[in-house]
Structure formats: structure tokens, C-alpha cells
Coordinates of C-alpha atoms in Angstrom, one line a residue:
Chain A
M4 CA 132.4 -1.9 -79.8
A5 CA 134.5 -2.2 -76.7
W6 CA 137.8 -0.4 -76.6
F7 CA 139.4 -3.1 -74.5
K8 CA 138.9 -6.8 -74.6
K9 CA 138.7 -8.6 -71.4
S10 CA 141.6 -11.0 -71.7
K11 CA 142.0 -11.8 -68.1
A12 CA 139.9 -14.3 -66.2
P13 CA 137.6 -12.6 -63.6
L14 CA 139.0 -12.2 -60.1
P15 CA 138.2 -15.2 -57.9
K16 CA 135.2 -14.8 -55.6
A17 CA 136.0 -14.4 -52.0
S18 CA 134.4 -17.7 -51.2
D19 CA 136.8 -19.6 -53.5
K20 CA 139.7 -18.3 -51.5
K21 CA 138.7 -20.1 -48.3
V22 CA 141.2 -22.6 -47.2
H23 CA 139.6 -25.9 -46.8
M24 CA 140.2 -27.6 -43.5
P25 CA 139.1 -31.0 -42.2
E26 CA 135.7 -30.7 -40.5
G27 CA 135.8 -30.0 -36.8
L28 CA 139.5 -29.7 -36.4
W29 CA 139.2 -26.0 -35.9
T30 CA 136.4 -24.0 -34.3
K31 CA 135.6 -20.3 -34.8
C32 CA 134.8 -18.6 -31.5
Q33 CA 131.3 -17.0 -31.8
N34 CA 132.5 -14.2 -29.5
C35 CA 136.0 -13.2 -30.5
Q36 CA 135.9 -14.7 -34.0
E37 CA 139.3 -16.3 -33.4
I38 CA 140.0 -19.7 -35.1
I39 CA 141.1 -22.1 -32.4
Y40 CA 142.2 -25.6 -32.4
S41 CA 139.1 -27.6 -31.3
K42 CA 141.0 -29.9 -29.0
E43 CA 142.3 -26.9 -27.1
I44 CA 138.8 -25.6 -26.5
E45 CA 137.8 -29.1 -25.3
R46 CA 140.7 -29.2 -22.9
N47 CA 139.6 -25.8 -21.6
W48 CA 136.1 -26.9 -20.4
N49 CA 134.7 -25.9 -23.8
V50 CA 135.6 -22.3 -23.0
C51 CA 137.4 -20.1 -25.5
P52 CA 141.1 -19.8 -24.3
K53 CA 141.3 -16.4 -26.0
C54 CA 138.3 -14.6 -24.7
D55 CA 136.7 -16.8 -22.1
Y56 CA 133.5 -17.3 -24.1
H57 CA 131.6 -20.3 -22.7
F58 CA 130.5 -22.5 -25.5
R59 CA 127.2 -24.4 -25.0
I60 CA 127.7 -28.0 -23.9
T61 CA 125.4 -31.0 -23.7
S62 CA 123.6 -32.2 -20.6
Q63 CA 125.9 -35.2 -20.5
E64 CA 129.0 -33.0 -20.7
R65 CA 127.6 -30.9 -17.9
L66 CA 127.1 -33.9 -15.7
D67 CA 130.6 -35.2 -16.3
L68 CA 131.9 -31.7 -15.4
I69 CA 130.0 -31.4 -12.1
L70 CA 129.6 -34.8 -10.6
D71 CA 132.2 -37.2 -9.2
K72 CA 133.3 -39.8 -11.7
D73 CA 130.8 -42.7 -12.1
S74 CA 128.6 -41.3 -9.2
F75 CA 125.5 -40.5 -11.4
V76 CA 122.4 -42.6 -11.2
E77 CA 119.8 -41.4 -13.6
M78 CA 116.1 -41.4 -12.7
D79 CA 112.9 -41.6 -14.9
V80 CA 115.0 -42.3 -18.0
E81 CA 112.1 -43.8 -19.9
L82 CA 109.6 -40.9 -19.6
K83 CA 108.7 -39.6 -23.1
P84 CA 106.6 -36.7 -24.1
K85 CA 103.1 -37.3 -25.5
D86 CA 101.4 -35.4 -28.3
F87 CA 98.0 -35.3 -26.6
L88 CA 96.8 -32.2 -28.5
D89 CA 97.7 -33.5 -32.0
F90 CA 99.7 -30.3 -32.3
K91 CA 100.8 -29.4 -35.8
D92 CA 102.5 -26.3 -37.1
S93 CA 104.9 -26.6 -40.0
K94 CA 105.7 -30.0 -38.5
K95 CA 103.7 -32.4 -36.3
Y96 CA 104.8 -32.4 -32.7
R97 CA 105.1 -36.2 -32.7
D98 CA 107.6 -35.9 -35.5
R99 CA 109.5 -33.2 -33.6
I100 CA 109.7 -35.5 -30.6
K101 CA 111.0 -38.4 -32.8
A102 CA 113.6 -36.2 -34.4
A103 CA 114.7 -34.8 -31.0
I104 CA 115.0 -38.2 -29.5
K105 CA 117.1 -39.3 -32.4
K106 CA 119.3 -36.2 -32.5
R107 CA 120.0 -36.1 -28.8
A108 CA 119.7 -39.8 -27.9
I109 CA 117.7 -38.8 -24.8
N110 CA 113.9 -39.1 -24.3
E111 CA 113.3 -35.6 -23.0
A112 CA 114.9 -32.2 -22.6
V113 CA 116.0 -32.9 -19.0
I114 CA 118.3 -35.4 -17.3
C115 CA 117.6 -36.0 -13.6
G116 CA 119.3 -38.2 -11.1
E117 CA 121.4 -38.6 -8.0
G118 CA 125.1 -38.2 -7.8
T119 CA 127.9 -36.8 -5.6
I120 CA 129.9 -33.6 -5.8
N121 CA 133.2 -34.0 -3.9
E122 CA 131.5 -36.9 -2.2
L123 CA 128.4 -34.9 -1.1
P124 CA 125.2 -36.6 -2.3
V125 CA 123.0 -34.3 -4.4
M126 CA 119.9 -34.4 -6.6
V127 CA 120.7 -32.9 -10.0
A128 CA 118.7 -31.9 -13.1
V129 CA 120.2 -30.7 -16.3
L130 CA 118.1 -29.2 -19.1
D131 CA 119.3 -30.0 -22.6
F132 CA 119.1 -27.1 -25.0
G133 CA 119.7 -29.3 -28.0
Y134 CA 116.4 -31.1 -27.4
M135 CA 113.7 -28.8 -28.7
G136 CA 115.4 -25.8 -27.2
G137 CA 115.3 -27.3 -23.7
S138 CA 111.7 -26.4 -23.6
M139 CA 109.5 -27.5 -20.6
G140 CA 106.6 -29.6 -21.4
S141 CA 104.7 -32.0 -19.2
V142 CA 107.5 -34.5 -18.9
V143 CA 110.2 -32.0 -18.2
G144 CA 108.0 -30.6 -15.4
E145 CA 107.2 -34.0 -14.1
K146 CA 110.8 -35.1 -14.0
I147 CA 111.9 -32.0 -12.2
T148 CA 109.1 -32.3 -9.7
R149 CA 109.9 -35.9 -9.1
A150 CA 113.6 -35.0 -8.6
I151 CA 112.6 -32.3 -6.0
E152 CA 110.3 -34.7 -4.3
H153 CA 113.0 -37.4 -4.2
A154 CA 115.4 -34.8 -2.7
I155 CA 112.8 -34.1 0.0
D156 CA 112.3 -37.8 0.8
H157 CA 116.1 -38.5 1.0
R158 CA 117.2 -35.1 2.4
R159 CA 119.4 -34.1 -0.5
P160 CA 120.2 -30.6 -1.8
V161 CA 118.9 -29.8 -5.3
I162 CA 120.9 -28.3 -8.2
I163 CA 119.2 -27.5 -11.5
F164 CA 121.1 -26.4 -14.5
S165 CA 118.8 -24.5 -16.8
S166 CA 119.2 -23.7 -20.5
S167 CA 115.8 -23.4 -22.1
G168 CA 113.7 -21.3 -24.4
G169 CA 110.8 -21.6 -21.9
A170 CA 107.6 -23.5 -21.9
R171 CA 106.9 -25.9 -24.8
M172 CA 104.3 -24.4 -27.0
Q173 CA 103.3 -27.8 -28.5
E174 CA 101.8 -28.8 -25.1
S175 CA 99.9 -25.5 -24.8
I176 CA 98.3 -24.9 -21.4
M177 CA 99.8 -28.1 -19.9
S178 CA 103.3 -26.6 -20.4
L179 CA 102.2 -23.5 -18.6
M180 CA 101.0 -25.6 -15.7
Q181 CA 104.4 -27.1 -15.2
M182 CA 105.6 -23.7 -14.1
A183 CA 103.2 -23.9 -11.2
K184 CA 103.9 -27.6 -10.5
T185 CA 107.7 -27.2 -10.3
S186 CA 107.4 -24.0 -8.2
A187 CA 105.0 -25.7 -5.8
A188 CA 107.5 -28.6 -5.3
L189 CA 110.2 -26.0 -4.5
M190 CA 107.9 -24.5 -1.9
R191 CA 107.9 -27.9 -0.2
L192 CA 111.7 -28.2 -0.5
K193 CA 112.0 -24.8 1.2
E194 CA 109.8 -26.0 4.0
M195 CA 112.2 -28.8 4.6
N196 CA 115.2 -26.4 4.8
L197 CA 117.0 -28.1 1.9
P198 CA 119.2 -25.9 -0.2
F199 CA 118.4 -25.3 -3.9
I200 CA 121.1 -24.0 -6.2
S201 CA 119.8 -22.8 -9.6
V202 CA 122.5 -22.5 -12.2
L203 CA 121.4 -20.3 -15.2
L204 CA 123.2 -21.1 -18.4
D205 CA 123.1 -19.6 -21.9
P206 CA 120.3 -19.2 -22.7
T207 CA 117.5 -19.3 -20.1
T208 CA 114.3 -17.5 -20.9
G209 CA 110.5 -17.6 -20.7
G210 CA 108.6 -20.0 -18.5
V211 CA 111.7 -21.7 -17.1
T212 CA 113.2 -18.4 -15.9
A213 CA 109.8 -17.4 -14.6
S214 CA 109.5 -20.6 -12.5
F215 CA 112.1 -22.8 -10.9
A216 CA 115.2 -21.2 -12.5
M217 CA 114.7 -17.9 -10.6
L218 CA 113.8 -19.6 -7.3
G219 CA 117.3 -20.7 -6.2
D220 CA 118.4 -20.0 -2.6
I221 CA 121.5 -19.3 -4.6
N222 CA 121.3 -18.3 -8.2
M223 CA 124.5 -18.8 -10.2
A224 CA 125.1 -18.0 -13.8
E225 CA 127.9 -18.7 -16.3
P226 CA 129.7 -15.7 -17.7
R227 CA 127.8 -13.9 -20.5
A228 CA 124.8 -16.2 -20.3
L229 CA 121.6 -14.7 -21.8
I230 CA 119.0 -14.8 -19.0
G231 CA 115.6 -13.1 -19.1
F232 CA 111.8 -13.4 -19.1
A233 CA 111.0 -12.2 -22.5
G234 CA 113.4 -12.8 -25.4
P235 CA 115.4 -9.8 -26.6
R236 CA 113.6 -9.8 -30.0
V237 CA 110.1 -9.7 -28.3
I238 CA 111.2 -6.7 -26.2
E239 CA 112.7 -4.9 -29.2
Q240 CA 109.4 -5.3 -31.1
T241 CA 107.4 -4.2 -28.1
I242 CA 109.3 -1.0 -27.2
R243 CA 110.6 -0.3 -30.7
Q244 CA 114.1 0.8 -29.6
E245 CA 117.4 -0.9 -29.5
L246 CA 118.4 -2.7 -26.3
P247 CA 121.3 -1.5 -24.3
E248 CA 124.7 -3.2 -24.5
G249 CA 124.9 -6.3 -22.5
F250 CA 121.2 -6.4 -21.8
Q251 CA 120.0 -9.6 -20.2
R252 CA 123.5 -11.0 -19.9
A253 CA 124.6 -12.6 -16.7
E254 CA 126.7 -9.6 -15.7
Y255 CA 123.7 -7.4 -16.2
L256 CA 121.6 -9.6 -14.0
L257 CA 124.3 -9.6 -11.3
E258 CA 124.2 -5.8 -11.4
H259 CA 120.4 -5.7 -11.1
G260 CA 120.4 -8.2 -8.2
M261 CA 118.9 -11.2 -9.9
V262 CA 121.8 -13.6 -9.5
D263 CA 124.2 -14.1 -6.6
M264 CA 127.3 -14.9 -8.5
I265 CA 128.8 -15.5 -11.8
V266 CA 130.9 -18.7 -11.9
R267 CA 133.3 -19.7 -14.6
R268 CA 132.8 -23.3 -15.8
S269 CA 136.2 -24.4 -14.7
E270 CA 135.4 -23.3 -11.1
M271 CA 131.7 -24.5 -11.1
K272 CA 132.1 -27.8 -9.4
D273 CA 134.2 -26.5 -6.5
R274 CA 132.0 -23.5 -6.0
I275 CA 128.8 -25.5 -5.8
S276 CA 130.6 -27.8 -3.4
Q277 CA 131.7 -24.9 -1.2
V278 CA 128.3 -23.3 -1.2
L279 CA 126.4 -26.5 -0.4
R280 CA 128.7 -27.3 2.5
M281 CA 127.9 -23.9 4.0
F282 CA 124.2 -24.8 4.3
F283 CA 124.0 -28.6 4.4
K284 CA 125.4 -31.1 6.9
S285 CA 125.3 -34.6 5.4
Chain B
M197 CA 76.5 1.1 -30.7
Q198 CA 78.8 -1.6 -29.3
P199 CA 81.9 -2.3 -31.4
Y200 CA 81.5 -5.6 -33.1
L201 CA 83.6 -8.3 -34.6
D202 CA 83.9 -9.2 -38.3
F203 CA 82.0 -12.5 -38.0
E204 CA 79.1 -10.6 -36.3
K205 CA 78.6 -8.2 -39.2
P206 CA 75.7 -10.0 -40.9
L207 CA 73.9 -10.2 -37.6
I208 CA 74.5 -6.5 -36.8
E209 CA 73.2 -5.5 -40.2
L210 CA 70.0 -7.5 -39.6
E211 CA 69.5 -6.0 -36.2
T212 CA 70.0 -2.5 -37.5
K213 CA 67.3 -3.2 -40.1
I214 CA 64.9 -4.4 -37.4
R215 CA 65.6 -1.3 -35.4
E216 CA 64.9 0.9 -38.4
L217 CA 61.7 -0.8 -39.2
K218 CA 60.5 -0.4 -35.6
Q219 CA 61.3 3.3 -35.8
Y220 CA 59.2 3.8 -38.9
S221 CA 56.2 1.7 -37.9
T222 CA 53.3 3.7 -36.6
T223 CA 49.9 2.5 -35.5
D224 CA 48.6 2.7 -39.1
T225 CA 51.5 1.2 -41.0
S226 CA 52.7 -1.6 -38.8
F227 CA 55.5 -3.8 -40.0
S228 CA 54.9 -6.2 -37.2
S229 CA 54.7 -9.3 -39.3
E230 CA 57.8 -8.3 -41.1
I231 CA 59.6 -7.4 -37.9
E232 CA 58.7 -10.7 -36.4
K233 CA 60.0 -12.6 -39.4
L234 CA 63.3 -10.7 -39.3
E235 CA 63.7 -11.2 -35.5
K236 CA 63.3 -14.9 -36.0
K237 CA 65.8 -14.8 -38.7
A238 CA 68.2 -12.8 -36.5
E239 CA 67.8 -15.3 -33.7
K240 CA 68.6 -18.2 -36.0
L241 CA 71.6 -16.4 -37.5
H242 CA 72.9 -15.6 -34.0
K243 CA 72.6 -19.3 -33.0
E244 CA 74.3 -20.3 -36.2
I245 CA 77.3 -17.9 -35.8
F246 CA 77.8 -18.6 -32.1
S247 CA 77.4 -22.4 -32.3
K248 CA 80.4 -22.8 -34.6
L249 CA 82.8 -20.1 -33.6
S250 CA 86.4 -20.9 -34.5
R251 CA 89.1 -20.7 -31.9
W252 CA 90.3 -17.5 -33.4
Q253 CA 86.9 -16.0 -33.2
R254 CA 86.6 -17.0 -29.6
T255 CA 90.0 -15.4 -29.0
Q256 CA 88.7 -12.2 -30.5
L257 CA 85.6 -12.4 -28.3
A258 CA 87.9 -12.8 -25.2
R259 CA 89.6 -9.6 -26.2
V260 CA 86.5 -7.6 -27.2
P261 CA 87.0 -4.0 -26.0
G262 CA 83.6 -3.9 -24.3
R263 CA 84.1 -6.9 -22.1
P264 CA 83.7 -6.3 -18.4
F265 CA 87.0 -6.0 -16.5
T266 CA 87.9 -6.8 -12.9
L267 CA 86.6 -3.5 -11.4
E268 CA 83.2 -4.0 -13.0
Y269 CA 82.9 -7.5 -11.6
V270 CA 83.9 -6.1 -8.2
N271 CA 81.2 -3.5 -8.5
Y272 CA 78.5 -6.0 -9.4
I273 CA 79.5 -8.9 -7.2
F274 CA 81.1 -7.5 -4.0
T275 CA 80.2 -4.8 -1.5
D276 CA 82.3 -2.6 0.8
W277 CA 85.3 -2.6 -1.6
F278 CA 88.4 -0.6 -1.0
E279 CA 91.5 -0.7 -3.1
M280 CA 95.1 -1.2 -1.9
H281 CA 98.0 0.3 -3.8
G282 CA 101.7 -0.4 -4.2
D283 CA 104.2 -3.2 -3.6
R284 CA 106.1 -1.2 -0.9
L285 CA 109.2 -1.6 -2.9
Y286 CA 108.9 0.5 -6.1
R287 CA 105.5 1.8 -7.1
D288 CA 101.9 1.0 -7.7
D289 CA 101.1 -0.9 -10.9
P290 CA 97.7 0.1 -12.3
A291 CA 97.7 -3.1 -14.5
I292 CA 96.8 -5.1 -11.5
V293 CA 94.1 -4.0 -9.0
C294 CA 94.1 -5.4 -5.4
G295 CA 91.8 -4.8 -2.5
F296 CA 89.4 -6.1 0.0
A297 CA 85.6 -6.4 -0.1
R298 CA 82.7 -8.5 1.1
L299 CA 81.0 -11.4 -0.8
E300 CA 77.5 -11.8 0.7
G301 CA 78.8 -10.0 3.8
E302 CA 81.9 -12.1 4.2
P303 CA 85.3 -10.3 3.9
C304 CA 87.7 -11.5 1.2
A305 CA 90.7 -10.3 -0.8
I306 CA 90.4 -9.5 -4.5
I307 CA 93.2 -9.4 -7.1
G308 CA 92.8 -8.9 -10.8
H309 CA 94.3 -7.6 -14.0
Q310 CA 92.8 -4.4 -15.2
K311 CA 92.6 -3.2 -18.7
G312 CA 91.4 0.3 -19.9
R313 CA 88.4 1.4 -21.9
D314 CA 89.5 4.5 -23.7
T315 CA 93.0 5.2 -25.1
K316 CA 94.1 7.2 -22.1
E317 CA 93.0 4.5 -19.6
K318 CA 94.5 1.8 -21.8
V319 CA 97.8 3.4 -21.6
Y320 CA 97.5 4.1 -17.9
R321 CA 96.6 0.4 -17.3
N322 CA 99.4 -0.6 -19.8
F323 CA 96.8 -2.7 -21.7
G324 CA 96.5 -5.0 -18.6
M325 CA 100.2 -6.1 -18.9
P326 CA 101.7 -5.9 -15.4
H327 CA 105.3 -5.1 -14.4
P328 CA 107.0 -7.0 -11.6
E329 CA 105.7 -4.5 -9.0
G330 CA 102.2 -5.5 -10.0
Y331 CA 102.9 -9.2 -9.1
R332 CA 104.6 -8.1 -5.9
K333 CA 101.6 -6.0 -4.9
A334 CA 99.4 -9.0 -5.6
L335 CA 101.6 -11.2 -3.4
R336 CA 101.6 -8.7 -0.6
I337 CA 97.8 -8.7 -0.6
M338 CA 97.6 -12.5 -0.7
K339 CA 99.9 -12.7 2.3
M340 CA 97.8 -10.2 4.1
A341 CA 94.7 -12.3 3.3
E342 CA 96.4 -15.3 4.6
E343 CA 97.3 -13.5 7.8
F344 CA 93.8 -12.4 8.4
E345 CA 92.3 -15.7 7.2
L346 CA 90.3 -14.3 4.2
P347 CA 89.6 -16.2 1.0
I348 CA 91.2 -14.8 -2.1
F349 CA 89.4 -14.2 -5.4
T350 CA 91.6 -13.5 -8.4
F351 CA 90.4 -12.4 -11.9
V352 CA 92.6 -13.1 -14.9
D353 CA 92.5 -10.9 -18.0
T354 CA 95.9 -10.1 -19.5
P355 CA 97.7 -10.5 -22.8
G356 CA 100.8 -11.4 -20.6
A357 CA 103.4 -9.9 -18.3
F358 CA 104.9 -6.8 -19.9
P359 CA 108.1 -7.4 -21.9
G360 CA 110.1 -4.3 -21.5
I361 CA 113.5 -3.1 -20.2
G362 CA 112.3 -1.9 -16.9
A363 CA 110.3 -5.1 -16.3
E364 CA 113.4 -7.2 -17.0
E365 CA 115.7 -5.0 -14.8
R366 CA 113.3 -5.3 -11.9
G367 CA 113.0 -9.0 -12.2
Q368 CA 109.8 -9.9 -14.1
A369 CA 110.7 -13.6 -14.1
E370 CA 111.6 -13.6 -10.4
A371 CA 108.3 -11.8 -9.5
I372 CA 106.2 -14.4 -11.4
A373 CA 108.2 -17.4 -10.1
R374 CA 108.0 -16.2 -6.5
N375 CA 104.2 -15.8 -6.8
L376 CA 103.9 -19.4 -8.2
R377 CA 105.8 -20.8 -5.2
E378 CA 104.2 -18.6 -2.6
M379 CA 100.7 -19.1 -3.9
A380 CA 101.2 -22.9 -3.6
G381 CA 101.6 -22.4 0.1
L382 CA 98.7 -20.1 0.9
K383 CA 96.6 -21.4 3.8
V384 CA 93.4 -19.8 2.7
P385 CA 91.0 -20.7 -0.2
V386 CA 92.1 -19.3 -3.6
I387 CA 89.6 -19.1 -6.5
T388 CA 90.6 -17.9 -9.9
T389 CA 88.3 -16.8 -12.7
V390 CA 89.7 -16.3 -16.1
T391 CA 87.4 -13.5 -17.4
G392 CA 89.1 -12.7 -20.7
E393 CA 92.6 -13.4 -21.8
G394 CA 94.7 -15.8 -19.8
G395 CA 98.1 -14.8 -21.2
S396 CA 100.8 -17.2 -20.1
G397 CA 103.0 -16.7 -17.1
G398 CA 101.5 -13.2 -16.6
A399 CA 98.2 -14.9 -16.0
L400 CA 99.4 -17.9 -14.0
A401 CA 101.2 -15.6 -11.5
I402 CA 97.9 -14.9 -9.9
A403 CA 96.2 -18.2 -10.8
V404 CA 97.7 -20.9 -8.6
A405 CA 94.3 -21.6 -7.1
N406 CA 92.2 -24.4 -5.5
R407 CA 89.6 -23.7 -8.1
V408 CA 90.2 -22.3 -11.5
L409 CA 87.1 -21.2 -13.5
M410 CA 86.9 -19.9 -17.0
M411 CA 84.2 -17.7 -18.6
E412 CA 82.6 -19.2 -21.6
Y413 CA 84.3 -16.9 -24.1
S414 CA 87.7 -16.7 -22.3
I415 CA 91.0 -18.2 -23.4
Y416 CA 94.0 -19.5 -21.5
S417 CA 97.3 -20.2 -23.2
V418 CA 101.0 -20.7 -22.8
I419 CA 101.6 -18.1 -25.5
S420 CA 99.4 -15.7 -27.5
P421 CA 98.4 -17.1 -30.9
E422 CA 100.3 -14.2 -32.5
G423 CA 103.5 -15.0 -30.6
C424 CA 103.1 -18.7 -31.3
A425 CA 102.6 -18.1 -35.0
A426 CA 105.6 -15.8 -35.2
I427 CA 107.8 -18.5 -33.7
L428 CA 106.5 -21.7 -35.2
W429 CA 105.2 -20.5 -38.5
G430 CA 107.6 -17.5 -38.8
D431 CA 104.6 -15.3 -39.6
G432 CA 102.4 -13.6 -37.0
G433 CA 99.6 -13.6 -39.6
M434 CA 99.1 -17.3 -39.0
A435 CA 97.6 -16.5 -35.6
P436 CA 94.2 -18.1 -36.5
Q437 CA 96.0 -21.4 -37.3
A438 CA 98.0 -21.1 -34.1
A439 CA 94.9 -20.5 -32.1
E440 CA 93.5 -23.8 -33.5
A441 CA 96.7 -25.7 -32.7
L442 CA 96.9 -24.3 -29.2
K443 CA 93.4 -25.3 -28.3
L444 CA 93.1 -22.4 -26.0
T445 CA 89.4 -21.9 -25.5
A446 CA 87.5 -22.6 -22.2
Q447 CA 85.9 -25.6 -23.9
D448 CA 89.2 -27.0 -25.0
I449 CA 90.8 -26.7 -21.6
D450 CA 87.7 -28.0 -19.9
A451 CA 88.0 -31.1 -22.1
L452 CA 91.5 -31.8 -20.7
G453 CA 89.7 -32.6 -17.5
D454 CA 92.2 -31.5 -14.9
V455 CA 93.2 -27.9 -15.5
I456 CA 90.0 -26.0 -14.8
D457 CA 87.0 -26.8 -12.6
D458 CA 84.0 -24.9 -14.2
V459 CA 83.1 -23.0 -17.3
I460 CA 80.9 -20.1 -16.4
P461 CA 78.2 -19.4 -19.0
E462 CA 78.0 -15.9 -20.5
P463 CA 74.9 -14.0 -21.7
S464 CA 74.0 -14.5 -25.3
G465 CA 76.7 -13.1 -27.6
G466 CA 79.2 -12.6 -24.8
A467 CA 79.7 -10.9 -21.4
H468 CA 80.0 -7.5 -23.0
N469 CA 76.3 -7.6 -24.2
D470 CA 75.1 -7.7 -20.6
P471 CA 77.9 -7.3 -18.0
E472 CA 75.5 -7.4 -15.1
A473 CA 74.1 -10.8 -16.1
A474 CA 77.6 -12.0 -16.7
A475 CA 78.6 -10.9 -13.2
K476 CA 75.6 -12.6 -11.7
N477 CA 76.7 -15.9 -13.2
V478 CA 80.3 -15.3 -11.9
K479 CA 78.9 -14.6 -8.4
E480 CA 76.9 -17.8 -8.4
Y481 CA 80.0 -19.9 -9.3
L482 CA 82.2 -18.1 -6.8
L483 CA 79.8 -18.8 -4.0
K484 CA 79.4 -22.4 -5.1
N485 CA 83.1 -23.1 -5.2
L486 CA 83.8 -21.2 -2.0
N487 CA 81.2 -23.3 -0.2
E488 CA 82.8 -26.5 -1.4
L489 CA 86.2 -25.3 -0.1
K490 CA 84.9 -24.1 3.3
Y491 CA 85.2 -27.5 4.9
L492 CA 89.0 -27.8 4.2
S493 CA 91.4 -26.9 7.0
P494 CA 94.3 -24.6 6.2
D495 CA 96.7 -27.5 5.7
E496 CA 94.2 -29.4 3.6
L497 CA 93.8 -26.3 1.4
V498 CA 97.5 -26.3 0.7
E499 CA 97.5 -30.0 0.1
H500 CA 94.5 -29.8 -2.2
R501 CA 96.1 -27.1 -4.3
Y502 CA 99.4 -28.9 -4.4
Q503 CA 97.8 -32.2 -5.6
K504 CA 95.7 -30.3 -8.2
F505 CA 98.7 -29.0 -10.0
R506 CA 100.9 -32.0 -9.2
A507 CA 98.5 -34.2 -11.2
M508 CA 98.8 -32.1 -14.4
T509 CA 100.9 -34.4 -16.5
R510 CA 100.8 -36.1 -19.9
I511 CA 103.3 -38.9 -20.5
Q512 CA 103.7 -41.3 -23.3
E513 CA 103.2 -44.8 -21.9

């Protein structure tokens, strides 16, 4: 027999205490954990006003941020990936393609085209991390190669914004070959003395880092962006020890001589414009 | 006895039995009819096993410890070999060997991944996984070959570029990327042979070639089956399934039509059963391919290589 009877209701669980807020009105910063009014983040280039954390943005938002208003003309919009290997893991590749197209409303993980930056005509490519992790398959490689070739034909500087998990496994060897293809195109761009700015965004790893993204005449990175060849988890498993603080972050790469400068999002457009004008006479 | 793979076990047992019978047979008590019968059976079994290898079994064959490595091929195929060391920036990477030698009397450059045989050498060679300095050494030798107008032969056999802290700090990605770009511009013939494992960017970084050849039991893939399984299935143990999905064997890649140029046949049961015979086949293919490239001018070689990789595209129409 119990000495005391439980007369009180049990304490409410922590989860019940949560204040319910309308979806999307407030955003919790992944870095400083502050709860911030979403509109304020948007007004601040999608950067946390408290800690300067750069939230990931879509390829379209990136273009709006960098190019002069209404100057962008997209190329190769219609190119779609093909499941030529009938690749199937837990899902079929063709279903993953369909889902990605639906989710992101773009046909592939890169948007390429021509535009102007402070009135200077440029070729620009932006990888979209939301589309299958920005992975490079045959179409991404093809679009980037075409963009570089277009730049060679029309004497334009090239800017590529990378955010990607690397080569796309579902296209196996053909994805790997895109690394060679895009890098070879950059060899030709270099021969023509046209500047190439590579902007490395959070995150850029694997086959994209190990091809065009590291080949910029100028490599720029956004603050705190994760940039590396192997992913941190793979490295941890291989060497079986914890990774040092800040490992593979933009600041770490700057320190080790892999990027030329870290540029905050709010200053990106003007910085690119400044750099290009140093090397390029239109 | 050679180390053998799981699927070879019934065959090995049979062969052991034959050997024993041969040992016991004397002039009086000959088991010759028995032996003959068993040998026929072994031959049939061998054919049966090797005619329907799964992609995972082929992956295991590509990694079999006894397989000949770059330095053995150098020994069998070339003469006058001397090795070159170091990237002139940091250190010498034993996971990639570079040097110069002669093929049928003609000077050439050689670059290849190098794995180790025993534990000590495996560690010394870092299991054939190069650091950035390995790729930078390779590029130095390739540029030298270009300067002195020598053809370049590369041999690919690596699980991949090494994923470690030092490798990242010294720019593994940059080293690979630079090789891809610079190889595309080389004004001399480049011929790559995938002898074992063609592991992703770590393989491609010495494989942007005019001709890419694969040994019969070699593999070439964007990611290891284990790595692919861990990411897509969330379980590294699904590697056999991943190997099937990746279609990573020489035969699969040959079927794509535009990635490799030749599949080099291996001795029965794999190159490790007769390295010398395997090397003889490789030599034959190297000579054939080099002869075909001989008539291209330096600029044509660059254009040829560019167009080869430029054409590798699959698009939904």
C-alpha cells in the first residue's frame, strides 16, 4: 500500500510547454540558436543579424542578389537528367529526378546564363543544393561546360557559385567524367585569358571541389562555408579521431591558402564587380 | 598457396584434391583416369564460376591482394626504368610512383598508383591512397614528359584519394582539380590503364588520357560500393547491391561506348594467377594504342583528348 496517494496531475512534459507560433514567422538561427523574426533575416540577405550566420539560399535568390535587375538570360533551361543506368537504391533515380524537379521547379541542379554585374556582362552558373544536394551528373557537367564555352566564344568572364555534395552517384562513372570535362573547359578559358571566379558556398565537397570549384583564378568563399574534398564524417571514420574546431570551414581554408578571400553576402556583388574590373576590360 | 576469394572455394578444394592425388600416384598405382576426370571437372567449374561473376565478385577480384601493381607492370613491360621522387613542395608520396623508362626502346614517362604486398609495405604505400603531394609529383612528371616530348603511360589502382586532415589542409581537392585541367592540355600522347581499382577522383586525377584501357577484372567508379551503400542505403553492408547499381565493371563501362577504349583480357582466373602473362597483354595494348596516336600532332592530341571527354554526356531528350 502506498503511503501517499498521487493527487496532483503529473507535471506537463517539456514539449507541451512550447509556445505555438504561426509557421515561418520566426526562424531559429542554426548557429547562435537565437529566435529571430524571419522578415528581419530576409531583409539582411538571409544572414543572421545576431551572429552573421549565412543561411543557405536558393539559386534564384543568389542570382537576384548578384546580377543587375532583369539582366539574366538563362541558357539550356530544358536539359533534364536521364536515368541511363536504371539506377535504383532505396528509390529509383528516375523517381528522384521527378521529385527534385517538382520540389525545386528547375530541371537540373544548376542554373546557367548570361547577365550583368554593375553593367559588366558575365557568364554565371549557380548550383542548387536543394536539387539532389547540388550533385553533378551529366547534365550539370554539360551545362557548366556549355556556359564556359559560351564565355570563350563571347569573351565573357565566368563566375560559378558552388554548393554541392559532389558527383552524383546515380550516374556512376559518367558523373566522374564530368569532373574532367568541366576542368578541360576551364583549361580553354584560361588559354583565352578570361577570368574565372569560383565562389564556394556552404557546403561544397567531393567531385565539385575537386574539379571546377577549386580552379578559380580567384576563389571566394562565404563566411563559415563548409568546403572540402572528403566529407567530415568520412574523414572521422578513416582516421578515428575527432576533427579540430573549425575544420574545413572557409576561415580554415583561407588560413591554409586554398581560398583568396572570404566575402560576406551583403558585399558579394560589389566585390565580384571590383575583382572582375581589375582583370577584364569590356 | 595464393589467397583466394569466397566464390573460388569449391574450385580451390577441387584443385587441392587433384594435387594430392598426383602426389600419391606412383608408377604402380596410378590415378591418372581419376585425375583426368577431376581436372575436367575443375575446368568446367572454373568456367562456370568465372562466366557469371557478380559485380561484387568482380570488385573483389579487382582488389585481390596478389594482383600485380604498377611496379610489376613496369618490370615486365618496360626497360631502363628509373624512379623520380617528390613534388618539390612538400614530400615524396609513396602511394604514387613516377619515373621514366623505355617501351620497345622508346623513352616514355610512367605514373601509377602503388599498393603494398605485406602489412608494412601497405602502410608505407598508404594502401595506394595518395595525398596531394602524390598528385603534384605526378603533374610534375607529366609536365616534364611534355617538355621532352615523351608519351605518358599511367596505371590506375587506388581505392581513392586519401581522406585525412593533412590531405585536406594541403589541398587534396585543388591537387586533383589542377591535374584534371592540366592533363587536358598536355601536348603528348597519354594512355591510361586501369589495372585494379579505379577509385573516383583519386583515379581520374591521373586518367585524363587520349586512350583509357581497363583490365578485364578491373573496376572504375565515382564512389566505392561501400561508400555508396553507406550514403544511399544507410548501410555499408549493402555494398554488393551498390556494386550492382553502380555498374562499375570493365564490361559495364565498355558497354557505355564512350568512356573507355579497350578491355584488356586477363589470364584465366585473373591477373594475379599469372602476372607475366597479364603484363604481356597490357604491353600489346599499350603498343597498339600508342601506334594509333603517333600520327596526331601535339595540337591534335589536345583536341582529341578534349573532344573525347567533351562528348561524355547523357541527356533526357
